[in-house]
C-alpha atoms as a printed R data frame, in Angstrom:
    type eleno elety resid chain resno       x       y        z
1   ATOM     1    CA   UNK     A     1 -11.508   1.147  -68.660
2   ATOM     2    CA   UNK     A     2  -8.258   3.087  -67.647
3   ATOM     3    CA   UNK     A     3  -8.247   6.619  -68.441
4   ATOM     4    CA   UNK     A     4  -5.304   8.567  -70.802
5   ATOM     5    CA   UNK     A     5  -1.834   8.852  -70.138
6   ATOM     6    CA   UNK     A     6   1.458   9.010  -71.982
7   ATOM     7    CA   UNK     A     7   4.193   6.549  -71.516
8   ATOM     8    CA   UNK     A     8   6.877   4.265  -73.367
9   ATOM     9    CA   UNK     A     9  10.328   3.478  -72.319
10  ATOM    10    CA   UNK     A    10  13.662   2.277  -73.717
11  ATOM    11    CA   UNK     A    11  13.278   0.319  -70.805
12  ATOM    12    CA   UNK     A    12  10.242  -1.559  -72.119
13  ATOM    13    CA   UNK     A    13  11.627  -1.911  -75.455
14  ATOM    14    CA   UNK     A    14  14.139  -3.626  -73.723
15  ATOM    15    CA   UNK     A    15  12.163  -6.062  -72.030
16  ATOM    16    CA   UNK     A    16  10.411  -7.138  -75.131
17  ATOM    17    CA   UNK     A    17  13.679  -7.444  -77.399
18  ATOM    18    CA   UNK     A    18  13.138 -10.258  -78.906
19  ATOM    19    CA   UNK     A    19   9.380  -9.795  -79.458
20  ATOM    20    CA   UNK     A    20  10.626  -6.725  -81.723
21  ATOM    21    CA   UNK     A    21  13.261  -8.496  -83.881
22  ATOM    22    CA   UNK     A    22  10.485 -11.110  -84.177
23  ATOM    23    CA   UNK     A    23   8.036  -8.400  -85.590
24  ATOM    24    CA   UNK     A    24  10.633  -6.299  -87.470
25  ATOM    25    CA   UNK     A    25  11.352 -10.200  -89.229
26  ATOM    26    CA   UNK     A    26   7.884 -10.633  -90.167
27  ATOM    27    CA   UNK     A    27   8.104  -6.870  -91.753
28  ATOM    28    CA   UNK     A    28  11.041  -6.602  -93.315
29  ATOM    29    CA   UNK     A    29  10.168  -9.865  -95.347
30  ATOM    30    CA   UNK     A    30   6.654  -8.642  -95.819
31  ATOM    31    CA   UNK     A    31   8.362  -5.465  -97.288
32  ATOM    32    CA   UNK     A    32  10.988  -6.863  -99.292
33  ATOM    33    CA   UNK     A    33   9.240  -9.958 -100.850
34  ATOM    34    CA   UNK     A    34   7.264  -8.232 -103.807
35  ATOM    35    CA   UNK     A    35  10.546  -6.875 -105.367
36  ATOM    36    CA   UNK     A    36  11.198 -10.585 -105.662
37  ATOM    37    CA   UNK     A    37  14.935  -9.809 -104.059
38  ATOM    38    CA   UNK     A    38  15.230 -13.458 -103.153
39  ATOM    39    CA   UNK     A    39  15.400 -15.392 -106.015
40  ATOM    40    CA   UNK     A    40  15.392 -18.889 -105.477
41  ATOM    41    CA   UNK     A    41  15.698 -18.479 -101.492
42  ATOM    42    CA   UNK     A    42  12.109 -16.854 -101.958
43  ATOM    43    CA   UNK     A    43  10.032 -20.134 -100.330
44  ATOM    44    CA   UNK     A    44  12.800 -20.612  -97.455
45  ATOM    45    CA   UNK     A    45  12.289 -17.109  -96.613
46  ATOM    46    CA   UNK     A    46   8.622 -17.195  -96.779
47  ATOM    47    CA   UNK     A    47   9.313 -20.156  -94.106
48  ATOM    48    CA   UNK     A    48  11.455 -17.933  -92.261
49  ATOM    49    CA   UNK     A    49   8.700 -15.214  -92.075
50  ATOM    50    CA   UNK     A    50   6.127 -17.721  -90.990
51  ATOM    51    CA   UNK     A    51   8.454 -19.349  -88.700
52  ATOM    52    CA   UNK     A    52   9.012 -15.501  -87.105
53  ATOM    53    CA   UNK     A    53   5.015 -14.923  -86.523
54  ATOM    54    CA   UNK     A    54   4.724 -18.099  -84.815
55  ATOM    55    CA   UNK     A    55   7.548 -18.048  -82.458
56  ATOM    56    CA   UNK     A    56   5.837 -14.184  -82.156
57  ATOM    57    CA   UNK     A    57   2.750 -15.620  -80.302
58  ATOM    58    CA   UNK     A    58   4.141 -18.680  -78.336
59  ATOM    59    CA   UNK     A    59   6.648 -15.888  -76.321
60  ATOM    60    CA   UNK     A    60   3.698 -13.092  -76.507
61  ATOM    61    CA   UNK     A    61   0.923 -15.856  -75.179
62  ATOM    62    CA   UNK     A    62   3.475 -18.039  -72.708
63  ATOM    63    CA   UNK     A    63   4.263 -14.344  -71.106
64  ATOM    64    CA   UNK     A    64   0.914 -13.592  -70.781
65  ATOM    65    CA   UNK     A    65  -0.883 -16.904  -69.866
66  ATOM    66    CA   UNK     A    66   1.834 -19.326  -69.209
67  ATOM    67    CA   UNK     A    67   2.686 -22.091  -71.561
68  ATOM    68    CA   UNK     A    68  -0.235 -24.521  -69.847
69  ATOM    69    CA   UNK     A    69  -2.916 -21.822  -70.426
70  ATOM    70    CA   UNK     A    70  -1.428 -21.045  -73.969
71  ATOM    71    CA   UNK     A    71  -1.547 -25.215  -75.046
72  ATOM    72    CA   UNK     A    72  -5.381 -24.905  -73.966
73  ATOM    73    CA   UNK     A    73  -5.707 -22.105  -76.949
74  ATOM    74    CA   UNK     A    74  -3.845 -24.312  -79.191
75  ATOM    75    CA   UNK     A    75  -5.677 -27.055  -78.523
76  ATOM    76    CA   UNK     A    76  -9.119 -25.794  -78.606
77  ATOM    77    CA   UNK     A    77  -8.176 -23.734  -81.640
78  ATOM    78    CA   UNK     A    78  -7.248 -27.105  -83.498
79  ATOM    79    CA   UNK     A    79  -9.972 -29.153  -82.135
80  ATOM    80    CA   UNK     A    80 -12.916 -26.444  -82.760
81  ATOM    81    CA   UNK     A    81 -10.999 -25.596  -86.707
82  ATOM    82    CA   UNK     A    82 -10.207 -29.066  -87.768
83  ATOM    83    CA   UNK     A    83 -14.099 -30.207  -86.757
84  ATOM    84    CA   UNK     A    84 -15.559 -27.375  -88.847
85  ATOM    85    CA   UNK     A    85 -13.106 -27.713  -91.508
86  ATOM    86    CA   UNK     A    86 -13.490 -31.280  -91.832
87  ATOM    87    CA   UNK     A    87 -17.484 -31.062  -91.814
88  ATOM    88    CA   UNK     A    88 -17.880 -28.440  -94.545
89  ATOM    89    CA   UNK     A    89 -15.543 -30.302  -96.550
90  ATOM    90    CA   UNK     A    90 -18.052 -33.022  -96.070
91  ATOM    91    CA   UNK     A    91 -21.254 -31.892  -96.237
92  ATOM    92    CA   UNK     A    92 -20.680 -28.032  -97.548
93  ATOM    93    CA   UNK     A    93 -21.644 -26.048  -94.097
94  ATOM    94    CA   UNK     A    94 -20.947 -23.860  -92.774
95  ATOM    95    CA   UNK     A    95 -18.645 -22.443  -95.021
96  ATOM    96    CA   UNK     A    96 -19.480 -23.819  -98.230
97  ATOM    97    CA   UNK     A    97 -18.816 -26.596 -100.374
98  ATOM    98    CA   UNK     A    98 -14.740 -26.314 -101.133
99  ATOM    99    CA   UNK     A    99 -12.082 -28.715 -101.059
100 ATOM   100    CA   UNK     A   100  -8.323 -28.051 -100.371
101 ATOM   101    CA   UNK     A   101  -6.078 -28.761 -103.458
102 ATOM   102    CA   UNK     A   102  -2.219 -29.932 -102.712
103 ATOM   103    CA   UNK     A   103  -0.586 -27.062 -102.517
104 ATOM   104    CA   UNK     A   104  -0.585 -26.440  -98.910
105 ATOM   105    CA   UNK     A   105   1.347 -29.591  -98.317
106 ATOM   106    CA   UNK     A   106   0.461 -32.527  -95.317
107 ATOM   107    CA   UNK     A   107  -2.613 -32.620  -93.622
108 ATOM   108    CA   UNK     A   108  -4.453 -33.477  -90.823
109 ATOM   109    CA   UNK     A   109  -7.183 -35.715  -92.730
110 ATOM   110    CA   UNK     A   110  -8.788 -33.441  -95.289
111 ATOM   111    CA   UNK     A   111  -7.368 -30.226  -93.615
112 ATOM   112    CA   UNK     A   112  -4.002 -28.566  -94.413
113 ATOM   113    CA   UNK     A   113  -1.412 -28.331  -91.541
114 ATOM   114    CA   UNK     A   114  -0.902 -24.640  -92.517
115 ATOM   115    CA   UNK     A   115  -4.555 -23.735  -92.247
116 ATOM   116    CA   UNK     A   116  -4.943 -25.391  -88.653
117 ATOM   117    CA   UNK     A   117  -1.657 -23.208  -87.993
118 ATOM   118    CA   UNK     A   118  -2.807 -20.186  -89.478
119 ATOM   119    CA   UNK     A   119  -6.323 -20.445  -86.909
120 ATOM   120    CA   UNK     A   120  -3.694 -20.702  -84.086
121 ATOM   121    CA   UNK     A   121  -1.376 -17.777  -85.384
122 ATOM   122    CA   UNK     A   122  -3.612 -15.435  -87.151
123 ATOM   123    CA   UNK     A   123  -6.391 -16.422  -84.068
124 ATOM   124    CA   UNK     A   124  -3.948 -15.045  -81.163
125 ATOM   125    CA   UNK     A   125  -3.214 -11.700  -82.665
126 ATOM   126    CA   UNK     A   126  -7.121 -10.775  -83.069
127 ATOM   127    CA   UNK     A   127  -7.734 -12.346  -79.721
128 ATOM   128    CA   UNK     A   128  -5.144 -10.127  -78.077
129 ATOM   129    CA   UNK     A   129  -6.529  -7.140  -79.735
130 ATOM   130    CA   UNK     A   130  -9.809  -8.155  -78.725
131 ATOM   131    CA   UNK     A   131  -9.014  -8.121  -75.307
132 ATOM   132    CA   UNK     A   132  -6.886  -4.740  -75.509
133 ATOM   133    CA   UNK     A   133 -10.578  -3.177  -76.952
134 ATOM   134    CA   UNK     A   134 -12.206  -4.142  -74.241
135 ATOM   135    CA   UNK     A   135  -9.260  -3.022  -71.681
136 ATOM   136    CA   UNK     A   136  -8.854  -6.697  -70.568
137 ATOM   137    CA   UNK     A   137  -5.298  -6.828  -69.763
138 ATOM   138    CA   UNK     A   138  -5.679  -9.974  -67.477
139 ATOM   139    CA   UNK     A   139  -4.125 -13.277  -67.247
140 ATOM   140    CA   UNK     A   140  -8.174 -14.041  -67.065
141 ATOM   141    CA   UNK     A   141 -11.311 -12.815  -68.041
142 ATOM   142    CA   UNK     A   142 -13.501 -10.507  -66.162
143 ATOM   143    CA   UNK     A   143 -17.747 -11.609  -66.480
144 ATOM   144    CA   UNK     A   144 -18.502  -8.757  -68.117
145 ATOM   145    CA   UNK     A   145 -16.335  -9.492  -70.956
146 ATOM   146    CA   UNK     A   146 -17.369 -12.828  -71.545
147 ATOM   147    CA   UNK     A   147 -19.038 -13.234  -74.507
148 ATOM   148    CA   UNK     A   148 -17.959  -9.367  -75.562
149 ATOM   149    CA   UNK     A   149 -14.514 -10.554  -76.081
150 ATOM   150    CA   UNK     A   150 -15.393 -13.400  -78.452
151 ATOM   151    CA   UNK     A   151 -17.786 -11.403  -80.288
152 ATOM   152    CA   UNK     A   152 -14.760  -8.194  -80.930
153 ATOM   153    CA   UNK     A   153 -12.122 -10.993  -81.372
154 ATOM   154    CA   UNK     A   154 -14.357 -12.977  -84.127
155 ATOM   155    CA   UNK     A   155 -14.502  -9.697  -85.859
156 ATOM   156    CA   UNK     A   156 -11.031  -8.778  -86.107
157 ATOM   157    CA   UNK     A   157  -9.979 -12.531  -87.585
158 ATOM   158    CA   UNK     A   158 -13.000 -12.546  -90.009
159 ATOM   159    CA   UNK     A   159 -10.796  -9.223  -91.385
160 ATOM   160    CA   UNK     A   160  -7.851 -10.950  -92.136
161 ATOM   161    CA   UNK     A   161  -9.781 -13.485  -94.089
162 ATOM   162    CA   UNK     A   162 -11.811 -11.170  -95.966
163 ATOM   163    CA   UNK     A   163  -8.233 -10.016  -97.310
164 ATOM   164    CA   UNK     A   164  -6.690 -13.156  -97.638
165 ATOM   165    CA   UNK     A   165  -9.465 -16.090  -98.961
166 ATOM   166    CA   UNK     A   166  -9.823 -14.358 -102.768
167 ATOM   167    CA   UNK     A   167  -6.300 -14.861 -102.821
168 ATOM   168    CA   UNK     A   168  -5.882 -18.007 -101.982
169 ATOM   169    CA   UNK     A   169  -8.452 -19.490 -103.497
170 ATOM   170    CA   UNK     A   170  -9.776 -17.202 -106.365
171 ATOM   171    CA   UNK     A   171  -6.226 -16.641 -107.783
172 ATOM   172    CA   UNK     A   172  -3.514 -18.731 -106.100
173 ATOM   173    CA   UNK     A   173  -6.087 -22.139 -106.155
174 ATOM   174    CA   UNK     A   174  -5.144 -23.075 -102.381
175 ATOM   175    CA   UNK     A   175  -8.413 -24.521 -102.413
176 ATOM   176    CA   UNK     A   176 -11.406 -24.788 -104.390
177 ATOM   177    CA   UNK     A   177 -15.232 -23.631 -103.995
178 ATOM   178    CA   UNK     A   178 -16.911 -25.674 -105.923
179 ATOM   179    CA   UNK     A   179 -19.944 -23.605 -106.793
180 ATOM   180    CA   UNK     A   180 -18.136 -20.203 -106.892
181 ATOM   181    CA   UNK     A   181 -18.877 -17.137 -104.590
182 ATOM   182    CA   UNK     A   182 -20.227 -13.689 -104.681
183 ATOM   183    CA   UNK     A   183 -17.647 -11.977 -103.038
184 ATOM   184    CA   UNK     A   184 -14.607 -12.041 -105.485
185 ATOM   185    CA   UNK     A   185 -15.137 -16.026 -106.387
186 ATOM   186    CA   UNK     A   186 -15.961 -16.482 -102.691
187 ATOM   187    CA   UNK     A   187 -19.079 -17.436 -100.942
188 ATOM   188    CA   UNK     A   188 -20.469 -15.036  -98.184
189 ATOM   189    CA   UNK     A   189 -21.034 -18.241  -96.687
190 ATOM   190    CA   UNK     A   190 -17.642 -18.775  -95.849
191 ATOM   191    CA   UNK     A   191 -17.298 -15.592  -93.632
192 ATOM   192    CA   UNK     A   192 -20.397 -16.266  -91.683
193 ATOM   193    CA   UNK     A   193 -18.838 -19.780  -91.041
194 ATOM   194    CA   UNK     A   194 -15.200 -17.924  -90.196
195 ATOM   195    CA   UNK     A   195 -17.367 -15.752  -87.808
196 ATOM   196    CA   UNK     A   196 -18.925 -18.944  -86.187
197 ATOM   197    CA   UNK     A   197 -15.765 -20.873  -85.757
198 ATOM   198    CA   UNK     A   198 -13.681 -18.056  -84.058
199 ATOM   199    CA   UNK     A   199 -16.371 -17.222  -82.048
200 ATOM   200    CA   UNK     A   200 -16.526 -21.328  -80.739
201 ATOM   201    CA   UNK     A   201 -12.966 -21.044  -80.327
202 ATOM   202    CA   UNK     A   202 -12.915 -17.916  -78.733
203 ATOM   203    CA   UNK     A   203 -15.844 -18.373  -76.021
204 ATOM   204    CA   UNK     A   204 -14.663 -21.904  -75.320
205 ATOM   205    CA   UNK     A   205 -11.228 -20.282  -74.456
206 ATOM   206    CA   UNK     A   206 -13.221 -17.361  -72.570
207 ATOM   207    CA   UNK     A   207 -15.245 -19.898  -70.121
208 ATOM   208    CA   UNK     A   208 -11.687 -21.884  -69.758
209 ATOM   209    CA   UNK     A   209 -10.438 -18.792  -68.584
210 ATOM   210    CA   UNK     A   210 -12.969 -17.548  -66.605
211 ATOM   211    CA   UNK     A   211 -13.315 -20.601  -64.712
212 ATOM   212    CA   UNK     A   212  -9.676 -22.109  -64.085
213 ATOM   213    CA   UNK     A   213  -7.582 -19.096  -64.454
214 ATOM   214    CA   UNK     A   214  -7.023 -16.244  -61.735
215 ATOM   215    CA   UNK     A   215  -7.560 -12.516  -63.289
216 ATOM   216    CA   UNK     A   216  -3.960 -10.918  -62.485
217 ATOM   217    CA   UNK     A   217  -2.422  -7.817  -64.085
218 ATOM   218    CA   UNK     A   218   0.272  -9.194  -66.017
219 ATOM   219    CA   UNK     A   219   3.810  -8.091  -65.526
220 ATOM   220    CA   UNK     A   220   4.244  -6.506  -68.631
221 ATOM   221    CA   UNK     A   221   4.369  -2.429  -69.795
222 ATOM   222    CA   UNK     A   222   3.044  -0.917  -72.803
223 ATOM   223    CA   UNK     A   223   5.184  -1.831  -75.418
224 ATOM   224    CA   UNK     A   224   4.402  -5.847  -75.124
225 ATOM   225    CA   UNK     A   225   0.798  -4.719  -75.980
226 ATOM   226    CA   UNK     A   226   1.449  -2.612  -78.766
227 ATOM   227    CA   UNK     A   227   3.670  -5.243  -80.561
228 ATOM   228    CA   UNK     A   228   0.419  -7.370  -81.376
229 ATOM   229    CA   UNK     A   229  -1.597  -5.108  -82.958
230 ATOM   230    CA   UNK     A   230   1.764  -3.815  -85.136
231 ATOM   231    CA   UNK     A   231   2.234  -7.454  -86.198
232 ATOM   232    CA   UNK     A   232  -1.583  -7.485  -86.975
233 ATOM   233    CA   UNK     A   233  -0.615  -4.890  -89.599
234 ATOM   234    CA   UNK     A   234   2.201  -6.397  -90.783
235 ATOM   235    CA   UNK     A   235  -0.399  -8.987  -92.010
236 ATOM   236    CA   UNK     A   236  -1.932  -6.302  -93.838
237 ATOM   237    CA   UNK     A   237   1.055  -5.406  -95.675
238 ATOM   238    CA   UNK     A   238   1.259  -8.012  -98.380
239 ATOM   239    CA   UNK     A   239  -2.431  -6.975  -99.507
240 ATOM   240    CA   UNK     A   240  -1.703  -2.834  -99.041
241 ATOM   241    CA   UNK     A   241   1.436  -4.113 -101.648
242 ATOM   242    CA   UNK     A   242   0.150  -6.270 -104.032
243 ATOM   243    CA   UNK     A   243  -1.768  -3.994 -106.781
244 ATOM   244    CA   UNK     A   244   1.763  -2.281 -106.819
245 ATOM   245    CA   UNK     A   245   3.688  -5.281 -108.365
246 ATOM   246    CA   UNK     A   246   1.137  -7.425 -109.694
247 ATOM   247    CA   UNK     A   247   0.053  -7.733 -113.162
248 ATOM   248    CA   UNK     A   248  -2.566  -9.825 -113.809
249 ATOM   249    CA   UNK     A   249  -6.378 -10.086 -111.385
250 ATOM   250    CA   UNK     A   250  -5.788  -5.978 -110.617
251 ATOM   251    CA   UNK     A   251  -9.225  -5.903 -110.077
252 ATOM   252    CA   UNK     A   252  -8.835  -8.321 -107.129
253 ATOM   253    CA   UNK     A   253  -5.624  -7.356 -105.466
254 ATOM   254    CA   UNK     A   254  -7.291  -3.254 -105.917
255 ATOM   255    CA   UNK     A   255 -10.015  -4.375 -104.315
256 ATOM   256    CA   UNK     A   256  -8.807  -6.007 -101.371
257 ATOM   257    CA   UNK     A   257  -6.634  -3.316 -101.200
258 ATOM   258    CA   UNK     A   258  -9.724  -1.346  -99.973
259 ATOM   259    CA   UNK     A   259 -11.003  -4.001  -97.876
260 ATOM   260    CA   UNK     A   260  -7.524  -4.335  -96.081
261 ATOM   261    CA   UNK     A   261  -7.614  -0.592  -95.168
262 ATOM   262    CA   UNK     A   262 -11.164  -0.843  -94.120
263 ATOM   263    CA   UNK     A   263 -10.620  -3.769  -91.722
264 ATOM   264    CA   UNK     A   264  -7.563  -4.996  -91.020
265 ATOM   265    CA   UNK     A   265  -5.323  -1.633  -90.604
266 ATOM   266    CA   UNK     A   266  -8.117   0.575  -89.191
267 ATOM   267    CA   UNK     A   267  -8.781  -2.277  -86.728
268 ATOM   268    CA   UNK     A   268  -4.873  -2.299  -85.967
269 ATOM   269    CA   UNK     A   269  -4.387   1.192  -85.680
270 ATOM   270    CA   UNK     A   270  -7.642   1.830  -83.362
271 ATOM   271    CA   UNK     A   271  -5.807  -0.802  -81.469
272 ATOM   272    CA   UNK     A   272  -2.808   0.756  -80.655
273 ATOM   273    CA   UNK     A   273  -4.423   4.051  -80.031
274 ATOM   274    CA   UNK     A   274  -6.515   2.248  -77.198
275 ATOM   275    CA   UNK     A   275  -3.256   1.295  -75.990
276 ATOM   276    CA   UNK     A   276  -1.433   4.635  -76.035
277 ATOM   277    CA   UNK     A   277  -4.795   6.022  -74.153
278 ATOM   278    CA   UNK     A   278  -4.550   3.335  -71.464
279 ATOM   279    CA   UNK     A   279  -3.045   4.695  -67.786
280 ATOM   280    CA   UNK     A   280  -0.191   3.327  -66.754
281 ATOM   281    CA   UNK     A   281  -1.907   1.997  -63.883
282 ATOM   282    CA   UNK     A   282  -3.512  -0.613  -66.018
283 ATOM   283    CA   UNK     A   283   0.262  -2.003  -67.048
284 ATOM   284    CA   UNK     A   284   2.616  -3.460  -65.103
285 ATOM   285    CA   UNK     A   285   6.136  -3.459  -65.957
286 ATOM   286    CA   UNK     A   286   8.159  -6.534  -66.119
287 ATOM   287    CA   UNK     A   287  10.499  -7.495  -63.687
């Protein structure tokens, strides 16, 4: 891995312009939402916010990979989510029995158009941070990273979901497990089958890489890295918020308050130290 160094340009900033309005989006709405300042614009904003994050990772991906490599990701990440989705709504495994109710809108057989987006979204940002903790930078994969790479990656998207399922399903009734769960109305089967489907998703993508893509430094500096990791944490924000203008399930939202800090924003802020530690040999600035 590279060794320390201190860097970080205007320049850079720059260069990733739009990447930054496209984060500061996805904050300020994440900021702004809970004092309920939108009124009855609320749900085109919340589009607007979602709209920002994924426009977020086909520039950050298409810069880094290219748009053929990034369509790969897509597609295994649908493939590999809507199989597993589709089987546990079947037969209960691996994540438990649950349906979907219809609040999530159109779907893809039994599965939810949003929740086959949110793999894609939600699994680039802890892929890129995945790579940046093991100092693979590449438009590749090295050997050595391999099956390290899937296994860090995994980790840092089962956080998000640790945050976000009691939510969805416990409170907000997204979708429905049928025999209840342990962990806040949650199975602990459902993060063991979260683990397993990221890490299918993510090695699949690994071996595509390693075997049809050449390893190059891409042409980017410092600041493209540290804008995934600080949308990572924007995530975060809406579960650091919510005990603070809720009123009712305080015991939930308080508690995943604990688990966000825990997971998701000590795994983004580790991030962007690694980052700031990085040489500058190990970036390349863009052109």
């Amino acid at each position: 891995m590279c060794a320390n160094s201190e860097t970080g340009s205007v320049t850079e900033t720059r260069q990733n312009l739009l990447l930054v309005i496209l984060v500061a989006v996805y904050w300020a709405v994440a900021l702004l939402n809970p004092w309920h300042l939108f009124g009855p614009a609320s749900e085109t904003v919340y589009y607007i916010q979602g709209t920002a994050w994924l426009a977020f990772v086909l520039i950050h991906g298409s810069r880094r990979y290219g748009w053929d490599n990034l369509f790969i990701f897509f597609g295994i990440t649908f493939l590999i989510s809507w199989s597993i989705e589709t089987a546990s709504i079947a037969i209960g495994a691996p994540f438990g029995n649950f349906h979907y109710t219809d609040l999530l809108g159109a779907r893809v057989g039994a599965v939810p158009l949003a929740v086959l987006a949110a793999y894609f979204v939600g699994g680039y940002l802890a892929w890129t941070m995945g790579t940046i903790f093991l100092g693979e930078l590449g438009t590749g994969i090295e050997r050595r990273n391999l099956v390290l790479v899937p296994v860090v990656a995994s980790f840092v998207m089962v956080m998000w979901d640790l945050c976000l399922d009691p939510i969805k399903s416990t409170i907000e009734g997204a979708w429905v497990w049928e025999d209840g769960g342990a962990y806040l109305g949650v199975p602990i089967s459902n993060y063991l089958g979260w683990y397993l489907t990221m890490f299918v998703i993510y090695q699949v993508f690994a071996l595509y890489l390693y075997k049809f893509s050449t390893n190059k430094r891409v042409a980017q500096g410092r600041t493209y890295w540290y804008l995934s990791p600080v949308m990572y944490l924007g995530v975060a924000l809406q579960y650091l918020l919510n005990p603070f203008f809720q009123t009712a399930n305080l015991e939930i939202y308080w508690s995943l308050f604990l688990v966000c800090i825990f997971t998701m924003v000590f795994a983004s802020a580790l991030n962007i130290v690694v980052v700031n530690r990085l040489d500058d040999e190990c970036f390349q600035s863009a052109p």
